[in-house]
C-alpha cells in the first residue's frame, strides 16, 4: 500500500443520482472526494461543495489525468463508461465503474484486454446486489447446498417507472437494467448464461415511446443445466422490488420478499415497498464502496471485476438479439483469464 492511500483521494465522474450517492458514501470511509466532473458545471459544483470543496471539471478525462486524483468513480451516462474506464487504465488508476461496464461488447473486451496488460485488477463494477445482506445470505445458502442442486432461478426486477426517462431503445432497457439480473444469476448460480431461449416483451407505458418494451420476460439456460426466468418491469407502477426464488432439487430459497415493520392502519395491514433502488439498496451501495476503499488500501483485488462486467454484457447483448429476432441465441463458452480467478 502506498502511504498516501491512508486517505484515498478520489475523483467522481458524473454528479447525478449515483455519482452523488457514491461520493457521499465515500466520505468518512477513509476516502476524500477531491474532484468532481460533470458536463453540467452547476451539478458538478453543487456536488463538489457537498464534498467539502472539491475541484470541478466538465470533462471526465481531464479529471482522470489530474495527478492529485488517485482513484476514480465513474457514474456518468452508460455510453461513456468504457471511455473513462479506459482512461483510468491508461493512467493505471483504480476505478469503480457503475454498471454497465460498457454498452458494446467490443468496448468491454477492450477494457479486459487493457487491464490484462496492466497485470493487476484495477476495475470494480457496481453490481451492488452482491453487497446486499439478503442476497449474500441467499448465495451462502445455495453454496451450502441447503436446497440441493439449483434447477431453476425465478427472478423479478420491478421499477415503479422508467426513472431515467424514456429508455431510447429496448437494448438500452436490457443493458441498463436487466444486466443486474444477468449478473445476479451468474453470481448466485456460479455459472454462465449458456443459451437465451427466448425474450419476449410488451409495452406497458405508451408514453415511453413507440415500440419500447418496458416489460420483458427472459427465459435462459445456464451452464450446468439450471433454467432461469427473469421478469424485468420498468413500469410496475406501485414501487421498486427485486427478488429471486432459487428452486433446488430439495427445496426452494427466496430473497426480496416484502418484509419489515407491519403497519395496520386505515383498514389495511402491510409493509411498505421502497420507491426506487436508492432506497432498496442503500446499505448495499454503502457496503460496495466501503469494500472498494478497503480493498485499495489493503492492496487486495477489487470485486466484482471487469470480467464480471464483460460476461454480463455479453449475456445482455444476447438477450437483446433474442428479443429483436424472436429466436434463441447460444453463447460461446469462454474461460476467464487467471487474473480473474476468485
Ligand atoms: C438503474 O440504473 C439501476 O441500477 C437499478 O438498480 C435498476 O433497478 C434500474 O432498473 C436501473 O435503471
Tab-separated table of C-alpha atoms and ligand atoms in Angstrom:
chain	number	residue	atom	x	y	z
A	1	UNK	CA	0.000	0.000	0.000
A	2	UNK	CA	1.240	3.479	-0.843
A	3	UNK	CA	1.487	5.529	2.351
A	4	UNK	CA	-0.619	8.325	0.882
A	5	UNK	CA	-3.506	5.930	0.487
A	6	UNK	CA	-4.002	6.271	4.204
A	7	UNK	CA	-6.752	8.506	2.842
A	8	UNK	CA	-7.693	7.652	-0.720
A	9	UNK	CA	-8.068	10.745	-2.943
A	10	UNK	CA	-10.999	10.020	-5.234
A	11	UNK	CA	-12.386	11.802	-8.303
A	12	UNK	CA	-16.040	11.276	-9.218
A	13	UNK	CA	-17.111	11.418	-12.871
A	14	UNK	CA	-20.866	12.090	-13.104
A	15	UNK	CA	-22.643	14.131	-10.449
A	16	UNK	CA	-26.146	12.677	-10.923
A	17	UNK	CA	-28.030	10.340	-8.576
A	18	UNK	CA	-25.464	7.530	-8.408
A	19	UNK	CA	-22.373	9.774	-8.508
A	20	UNK	CA	-23.751	11.780	-5.577
A	21	UNK	CA	-24.669	8.630	-3.692
A	22	UNK	CA	-21.197	7.138	-4.109
A	23	UNK	CA	-19.492	10.429	-3.245
A	24	UNK	CA	-21.443	10.722	-0.015
A	25	UNK	CA	-20.744	7.094	0.841
A	26	UNK	CA	-17.011	7.670	0.348
A	27	UNK	CA	-16.853	10.480	2.873
A	28	UNK	CA	-15.756	9.263	6.252
A	29	UNK	CA	-14.790	5.854	4.833
A	30	UNK	CA	-11.064	6.527	4.580
A	31	UNK	CA	-11.516	8.466	1.359
A	32	UNK	CA	-11.762	12.110	0.322
A	33	UNK	CA	-13.538	13.337	-2.809
A	34	UNK	CA	-11.027	15.778	-4.306
A	35	UNK	CA	-12.536	16.277	-7.773
A	36	UNK	CA	-15.924	16.052	-9.474
A	37	UNK	CA	-16.622	16.106	-13.217
A	38	UNK	CA	-19.948	16.608	-14.941
A	39	UNK	CA	-20.908	18.071	-18.306
A	40	UNK	CA	-23.313	20.265	-16.321
A	41	UNK	CA	-20.987	22.639	-14.404
A	42	UNK	CA	-23.698	23.592	-11.914
A	43	UNK	CA	-24.299	19.961	-10.975
A	44	UNK	CA	-20.542	19.396	-10.606
A	45	UNK	CA	-20.200	22.468	-8.411
A	46	UNK	CA	-23.069	21.519	-6.153
A	47	UNK	CA	-21.687	18.006	-5.501
A	48	UNK	CA	-18.142	19.370	-5.113
A	49	UNK	CA	-19.403	21.746	-2.435
A	50	UNK	CA	-21.252	18.959	-0.643
A	51	UNK	CA	-17.935	17.068	-0.597
A	52	UNK	CA	-16.139	19.906	1.174
A	53	UNK	CA	-14.845	21.923	-1.784
A	54	UNK	CA	-13.544	19.523	-4.448
A	55	UNK	CA	-12.151	20.774	-7.797
A	56	UNK	CA	-14.570	20.595	-10.725
A	57	UNK	CA	-14.167	19.582	-14.353
A	58	UNK	CA	-16.545	19.466	-17.287
A	59	UNK	CA	-14.604	16.644	-18.922
A	60	UNK	CA	-14.151	13.367	-17.036
A	61	UNK	CA	-10.959	12.571	-18.979
A	62	UNK	CA	-9.316	15.688	-17.529
A	63	UNK	CA	-10.294	14.594	-14.028
A	64	UNK	CA	-8.679	11.200	-14.640
A	65	UNK	CA	-5.437	12.966	-15.662
A	66	UNK	CA	-5.415	15.148	-12.513
A	67	UNK	CA	-2.265	13.957	-10.655
A	68	UNK	CA	-3.946	14.536	-7.291
A	69	UNK	CA	-6.690	12.002	-8.144
A	70	UNK	CA	-5.572	8.522	-7.062
A	71	UNK	CA	-8.744	6.572	-7.834
A	72	UNK	CA	-11.907	7.274	-9.809
A	73	UNK	CA	-15.640	6.582	-9.532
A	74	UNK	CA	-17.406	6.528	-12.913
A	75	UNK	CA	-21.137	7.252	-12.692
A	76	UNK	CA	-21.704	9.160	-15.925
A	77	UNK	CA	-24.258	8.119	-18.607
A	78	UNK	CA	-23.889	4.460	-19.655
A	79	UNK	CA	-22.392	5.010	-23.141
A	80	UNK	CA	-19.479	6.991	-21.627
A	81	UNK	CA	-18.411	4.384	-19.031
A	82	UNK	CA	-15.888	2.481	-21.144
A	83	UNK	CA	-14.158	5.679	-22.294
A	84	UNK	CA	-13.438	6.776	-18.722
A	85	UNK	CA	-12.510	3.298	-17.527
A	86	UNK	CA	-10.024	3.002	-20.389
A	87	UNK	CA	-8.589	6.407	-19.452
A	88	UNK	CA	-8.126	5.143	-15.871
A	89	UNK	CA	-6.383	2.008	-17.095
A	90	UNK	CA	-4.140	4.144	-19.294
A	91	UNK	CA	-3.189	6.136	-16.182
A	92	UNK	CA	-3.042	2.897	-14.116
A	93	UNK	CA	-5.560	4.319	-11.636
A	94	UNK	CA	-8.112	2.099	-9.850
A	95	UNK	CA	-11.662	2.724	-10.962
A	96	UNK	CA	-15.092	1.901	-9.565
A	97	UNK	CA	-17.445	1.878	-12.559
A	98	UNK	CA	-21.225	1.893	-12.286
A	99	UNK	CA	-22.882	-0.821	-14.323
A	100	UNK	CA	-22.796	-1.419	-17.228
A	101	UNK	CA	-19.015	-1.570	-17.664
A	102	UNK	CA	-19.610	-0.710	-21.325
A	103	UNK	CA	-22.529	-0.668	-23.709
A	104	UNK	CA	-20.830	-2.620	-26.507
A	105	UNK	CA	-19.125	-5.987	-26.244
A	106	UNK	CA	-16.126	-4.607	-28.156
A	107	UNK	CA	-15.582	-1.878	-25.545
A	108	UNK	CA	-15.941	-4.338	-22.660
A	109	UNK	CA	-13.405	-6.620	-24.369
A	110	UNK	CA	-11.035	-3.697	-24.752
A	111	UNK	CA	-11.314	-2.943	-21.011
A	112	UNK	CA	-10.429	-6.542	-20.161
A	113	UNK	CA	-7.537	-6.524	-22.679
A	114	UNK	CA	-6.064	-3.317	-21.249
A	115	UNK	CA	-6.484	-4.488	-17.670
A	116	UNK	CA	-4.714	-7.739	-18.507
A	117	UNK	CA	-1.899	-5.640	-19.986
A	118	UNK	CA	-1.666	-3.764	-16.652
A	119	UNK	CA	-1.185	-7.154	-14.971
A	120	UNK	CA	-3.411	-6.346	-11.976
A	121	UNK	CA	-7.071	-5.776	-11.252
A	122	UNK	CA	-7.880	-2.084	-11.273
A	123	UNK	CA	-11.599	-2.199	-12.103
A	124	UNK	CA	-14.593	-2.805	-9.822
A	125	UNK	CA	-18.087	-2.881	-11.348
A	126	UNK	CA	-21.102	-1.545	-9.429
A	127	UNK	CA	-23.183	-4.707	-9.232
A	128	UNK	CA	-24.421	-3.723	-5.787
A	129	UNK	CA	-26.713	-6.715	-5.279
A	130	UNK	CA	-23.578	-8.705	-4.485
A	131	UNK	CA	-23.201	-6.499	-1.395
A	132	UNK	CA	-26.841	-6.734	-0.287
A	133	UNK	CA	-27.079	-8.684	3.005
A	134	UNK	CA	-30.153	-10.641	1.911
A	135	UNK	CA	-28.748	-11.678	-1.462
A	136	UNK	CA	-25.475	-12.635	0.207
A	137	UNK	CA	-27.304	-14.829	2.717
A	138	UNK	CA	-29.187	-16.460	-0.150
A	139	UNK	CA	-25.957	-17.134	-2.025
A	140	UNK	CA	-24.391	-18.708	1.090
A	141	UNK	CA	-27.427	-20.964	1.478
A	142	UNK	CA	-27.201	-22.021	-2.174
A	143	UNK	CA	-23.481	-22.695	-1.792
A	144	UNK	CA	-24.036	-24.737	1.361
A	145	UNK	CA	-26.482	-26.907	-0.562
A	146	UNK	CA	-29.448	-26.075	1.682
A	147	UNK	CA	-31.949	-26.847	-1.080
A	148	UNK	CA	-29.794	-29.267	-3.017
A	149	UNK	CA	-28.828	-28.613	-6.620
A	150	UNK	CA	-30.442	-25.472	-8.105
A	151	UNK	CA	-32.617	-26.311	-11.082
A	152	UNK	CA	-34.482	-23.032	-11.607
A	153	UNK	CA	-33.860	-19.345	-10.809
A	154	UNK	CA	-37.015	-17.221	-10.966
A	155	UNK	CA	-36.110	-13.543	-10.698
A	156	UNK	CA	-38.180	-10.371	-10.691
A	157	UNK	CA	-36.944	-6.810	-11.120
A	158	UNK	CA	-39.619	-4.155	-10.978
A	159	UNK	CA	-39.160	-0.409	-11.235
A	160	UNK	CA	-42.158	1.783	-10.434
A	161	UNK	CA	-41.416	3.706	-13.624
A	162	UNK	CA	-38.580	4.287	-16.069
A	163	UNK	CA	-36.701	6.563	-13.716
A	164	UNK	CA	-34.021	7.687	-16.196
A	165	UNK	CA	-36.724	8.904	-18.587
A	166	UNK	CA	-37.675	7.126	-21.842
A	167	UNK	CA	-35.032	4.401	-22.395
A	168	UNK	CA	-34.464	5.147	-26.084
A	169	UNK	CA	-34.321	1.501	-27.181
A	170	UNK	CA	-35.130	-1.991	-25.985
A	171	UNK	CA	-31.395	-2.758	-25.984
A	172	UNK	CA	-30.881	0.128	-23.558
A	173	UNK	CA	-33.536	-1.363	-21.241
A	174	UNK	CA	-31.611	-4.626	-21.133
A	175	UNK	CA	-28.101	-3.161	-20.937
A	176	UNK	CA	-29.069	-0.667	-18.221
A	177	UNK	CA	-31.487	-2.715	-16.107
A	178	UNK	CA	-31.565	-6.449	-16.892
A	179	UNK	CA	-27.775	-6.527	-16.667
A	180	UNK	CA	-28.231	-6.629	-12.866
A	181	UNK	CA	-30.325	-9.786	-13.146
A	182	UNK	CA	-27.855	-11.398	-15.515
A	183	UNK	CA	-25.006	-10.673	-13.116
A	184	UNK	CA	-27.107	-11.933	-10.200
A	185	UNK	CA	-27.729	-15.240	-11.992
A	186	UNK	CA	-24.033	-15.704	-12.822
A	187	UNK	CA	-23.104	-14.975	-9.213
A	188	UNK	CA	-25.815	-16.979	-7.462
A	189	UNK	CA	-25.505	-19.989	-9.749
A	190	UNK	CA	-21.719	-19.845	-10.111
A	191	UNK	CA	-22.497	-20.469	-13.772
A	192	UNK	CA	-22.674	-18.641	-17.081
A	193	UNK	CA	-25.601	-17.904	-19.335
A	194	UNK	CA	-25.252	-20.641	-21.949
A	195	UNK	CA	-28.346	-20.013	-24.027
A	196	UNK	CA	-31.050	-17.383	-24.284
A	197	UNK	CA	-34.098	-19.462	-25.198
A	198	UNK	CA	-36.438	-16.519	-25.647
A	199	UNK	CA	-37.001	-12.912	-24.690
A	200	UNK	CA	-40.472	-11.520	-25.143
A	201	UNK	CA	-41.762	-8.094	-24.250
A	202	UNK	CA	-44.695	-5.765	-24.292
A	203	UNK	CA	-45.281	-2.093	-23.959
A	204	UNK	CA	-46.997	-1.094	-20.691
A	205	UNK	CA	-46.455	2.667	-20.537
A	206	UNK	CA	-47.127	4.130	-24.002
A	207	UNK	CA	-45.582	7.458	-23.010
A	208	UNK	CA	-42.122	5.810	-23.128
A	209	UNK	CA	-42.295	5.778	-26.910
A	210	UNK	CA	-43.474	3.601	-29.726
A	211	UNK	CA	-42.092	0.076	-29.583
A	212	UNK	CA	-40.430	0.422	-26.170
A	213	UNK	CA	-40.950	-2.892	-24.397
A	214	UNK	CA	-40.857	-1.836	-20.773
A	215	UNK	CA	-41.974	-5.299	-19.619
A	216	UNK	CA	-39.700	-8.147	-20.689
A	217	UNK	CA	-39.610	-11.825	-19.784
A	218	UNK	CA	-36.404	-13.750	-20.384
A	219	UNK	CA	-36.013	-17.486	-20.464
A	220	UNK	CA	-32.432	-18.654	-20.127
A	221	UNK	CA	-30.359	-21.800	-19.758
A	222	UNK	CA	-27.245	-21.748	-17.569
A	223	UNK	CA	-24.112	-23.845	-17.802
A	224	UNK	CA	-24.609	-26.854	-15.534
A	225	UNK	CA	-28.220	-27.193	-16.668
A	226	UNK	CA	-30.292	-24.867	-14.447
A	227	UNK	CA	-33.021	-22.800	-16.080
A	228	UNK	CA	-33.764	-19.157	-15.355
A	229	UNK	CA	-36.768	-16.948	-15.806
A	230	UNK	CA	-36.373	-13.180	-15.412
A	231	UNK	CA	-39.165	-10.596	-15.232
A	232	UNK	CA	-37.899	-7.118	-15.960
A	233	UNK	CA	-40.524	-4.452	-15.492
A	234	UNK	CA	-39.827	-0.745	-15.844
A	235	UNK	CA	-43.451	0.276	-15.328
A	236	UNK	CA	-44.689	-1.661	-12.294
A	237	UNK	CA	-46.378	1.483	-11.000
A	238	UNK	CA	-46.509	0.632	-7.301
A	239	UNK	CA	-42.845	0.774	-6.243
A	240	UNK	CA	-39.455	-0.914	-6.571
A	241	UNK	CA	-38.949	-4.615	-5.943
A	242	UNK	CA	-36.157	-7.023	-6.755
A	243	UNK	CA	-36.172	-10.665	-5.735
A	244	UNK	CA	-35.375	-14.202	-6.724
A	245	UNK	CA	-36.506	-17.701	-5.898
A	246	UNK	CA	-33.941	-20.459	-6.245
A	247	UNK	CA	-35.670	-23.782	-6.773
A	248	UNK	CA	-33.398	-26.692	-5.889
A	249	UNK	CA	-33.965	-30.437	-6.157
A	250	UNK	CA	-34.606	-30.498	-2.382
A	251	UNK	CA	-36.425	-27.235	-1.682
A	252	UNK	CA	-36.505	-23.578	-2.551
A	253	UNK	CA	-34.995	-20.335	-1.249
A	254	UNK	CA	-36.300	-16.816	-1.760
A	255	UNK	CA	-34.913	-13.326	-1.279
A	256	UNK	CA	-36.545	-9.972	-1.827
A	257	UNK	CA	-39.996	-10.798	-0.497
A	258	UNK	CA	-41.838	-7.941	1.243
A	259	UNK	CA	-40.635	-7.665	4.841
A	260	UNK	CA	-40.115	-5.114	7.586
A	261	UNK	CA	-42.378	-3.384	10.047
A	262	UNK	CA	-46.014	-4.427	9.597
A	263	UNK	CA	-48.432	-1.495	9.897
A	264	UNK	CA	-52.155	-1.932	10.493
A	265	UNK	CA	-53.988	1.299	9.750
A	266	UNK	CA	-56.933	2.718	7.878
A	267	UNK	CA	-58.409	-0.703	7.285
A	268	UNK	CA	-55.173	-2.134	5.852
A	269	UNK	CA	-52.318	-4.268	7.113
A	270	UNK	CA	-48.950	-4.471	5.405
A	271	UNK	CA	-45.365	-3.398	4.881
A	272	UNK	CA	-44.202	-0.548	2.683
A	273	UNK	CA	-42.391	-1.024	-0.619
A	274	UNK	CA	-39.388	1.207	-1.472
A	275	UNK	CA	-39.889	3.742	-4.236
A	276	UNK	CA	-36.587	3.188	-6.018
A	277	UNK	CA	-33.270	1.374	-5.971
A	278	UNK	CA	-31.536	4.093	-3.941
A	279	UNK	CA	-33.824	3.283	-1.011
A	280	UNK	CA	-33.883	-0.503	-1.536
A	281	UNK	CA	-30.122	-0.882	-1.876
A	282	UNK	CA	-29.000	1.908	0.455
A	283	UNK	CA	-26.887	-0.454	2.582
A	284	UNK	CA	-25.522	-2.339	-0.411
A	285	UNK	CA	-24.324	0.885	-2.068
A	286	UNK	CA	-22.541	1.910	1.117
A	287	UNK	CA	-21.015	-1.555	1.512
A	288	UNK	CA	-19.722	-1.853	-2.072
A	289	UNK	CA	-17.958	1.500	-1.909
A	290	UNK	CA	-16.566	0.776	1.572
A	291	UNK	CA	-15.249	-2.531	0.278
A	292	UNK	CA	-13.690	-0.772	-2.746
A	293	UNK	CA	-11.813	1.669	-0.494
A	294	UNK	CA	-10.730	-1.053	1.959
A	295	UNK	CA	-9.572	-3.263	-0.888
A	296	UNK	CA	-7.496	-0.499	-2.443
A	297	UNK	CA	-5.973	0.466	0.885
A	298	UNK	CA	-5.074	-3.123	1.700
A	299	UNK	CA	-3.828	-3.925	-1.812
A	300	UNK	CA	-6.401	-6.659	-2.484
A	301	UNK	CA	-8.149	-7.227	-5.832
A	302	UNK	CA	-11.446	-5.357	-6.351
A	303	UNK	CA	-14.666	-7.348	-6.915
A	304	UNK	CA	-16.924	-7.740	-8.896
A	305	UNK	CA	-14.270	-7.387	-11.568
A	306	UNK	CA	-14.039	-6.354	-15.205
A	307	UNK	CA	-14.652	-9.908	-16.406
A	308	UNK	CA	-17.948	-9.911	-14.489
A	309	UNK	CA	-18.835	-6.667	-16.259
A	310	UNK	CA	-17.833	-8.170	-19.601
A	311	UNK	CA	-19.670	-11.501	-19.137
A	312	UNK	CA	-22.890	-9.806	-18.001
A	313	UNK	CA	-22.765	-7.515	-21.011
A	314	UNK	CA	-22.242	-10.423	-23.417
A	315	UNK	CA	-25.352	-12.066	-21.906
A	316	UNK	CA	-27.278	-8.776	-22.112
A	317	UNK	CA	-26.411	-8.341	-25.768
A	318	UNK	CA	-27.514	-11.935	-26.449
A	319	UNK	CA	-30.860	-11.163	-24.768
A	320	UNK	CA	-31.245	-8.030	-26.882
A	321	UNK	CA	-30.552	-10.083	-30.005
A	322	UNK	CA	-33.104	-12.727	-28.973
A	323	UNK	CA	-35.732	-10.036	-28.372
A	324	UNK	CA	-35.048	-8.450	-31.761
A	325	UNK	CA	-35.036	-11.648	-33.796
A	326	UNK	CA	-37.531	-13.741	-31.837
A	327	UNK	CA	-35.074	-16.648	-31.883
A	328	UNK	CA	-32.807	-18.436	-29.429
A	329	UNK	CA	-29.184	-17.341	-29.010
A	330	UNK	CA	-26.425	-19.693	-27.883
A	331	UNK	CA	-23.385	-18.072	-26.261
A	332	UNK	CA	-19.804	-19.131	-26.893
A	333	UNK	CA	-18.211	-20.710	-23.813
A	334	UNK	CA	-15.283	-18.631	-22.522
A	335	UNK	CA	-12.969	-19.169	-19.591
A	336	UNK	CA	-11.938	-16.065	-17.648
A	337	UNK	CA	-8.191	-15.351	-17.714
A	338	UNK	CA	-6.350	-16.306	-14.468
A	339	UNK	CA	-6.283	-12.631	-13.348
A	340	UNK	CA	-9.986	-13.043	-12.600
A	341	UNK	CA	-9.739	-16.216	-10.541
A	342	UNK	CA	-11.648	-15.871	-7.241
B	1	LIG	C1	-30.793	1.607	-12.531
B	1	LIG	O1	-29.798	2.232	-13.300
B	1	LIG	C2	-30.189	0.687	-11.531
B	1	LIG	O2	-29.015	0.439	-11.497
B	1	LIG	C3	-31.164	-0.020	-10.682
B	1	LIG	O3	-30.539	-0.867	-9.760
B	1	LIG	C4	-32.076	-0.813	-11.571
B	1	LIG	O4	-33.049	-1.475	-10.794
B	1	LIG	C5	-32.760	0.086	-12.567
B	1	LIG	O5	-33.585	-0.679	-13.405
B	1	LIG	C6	-31.720	0.798	-13.412
B	1	LIG	O6	-32.336	1.664	-14.325
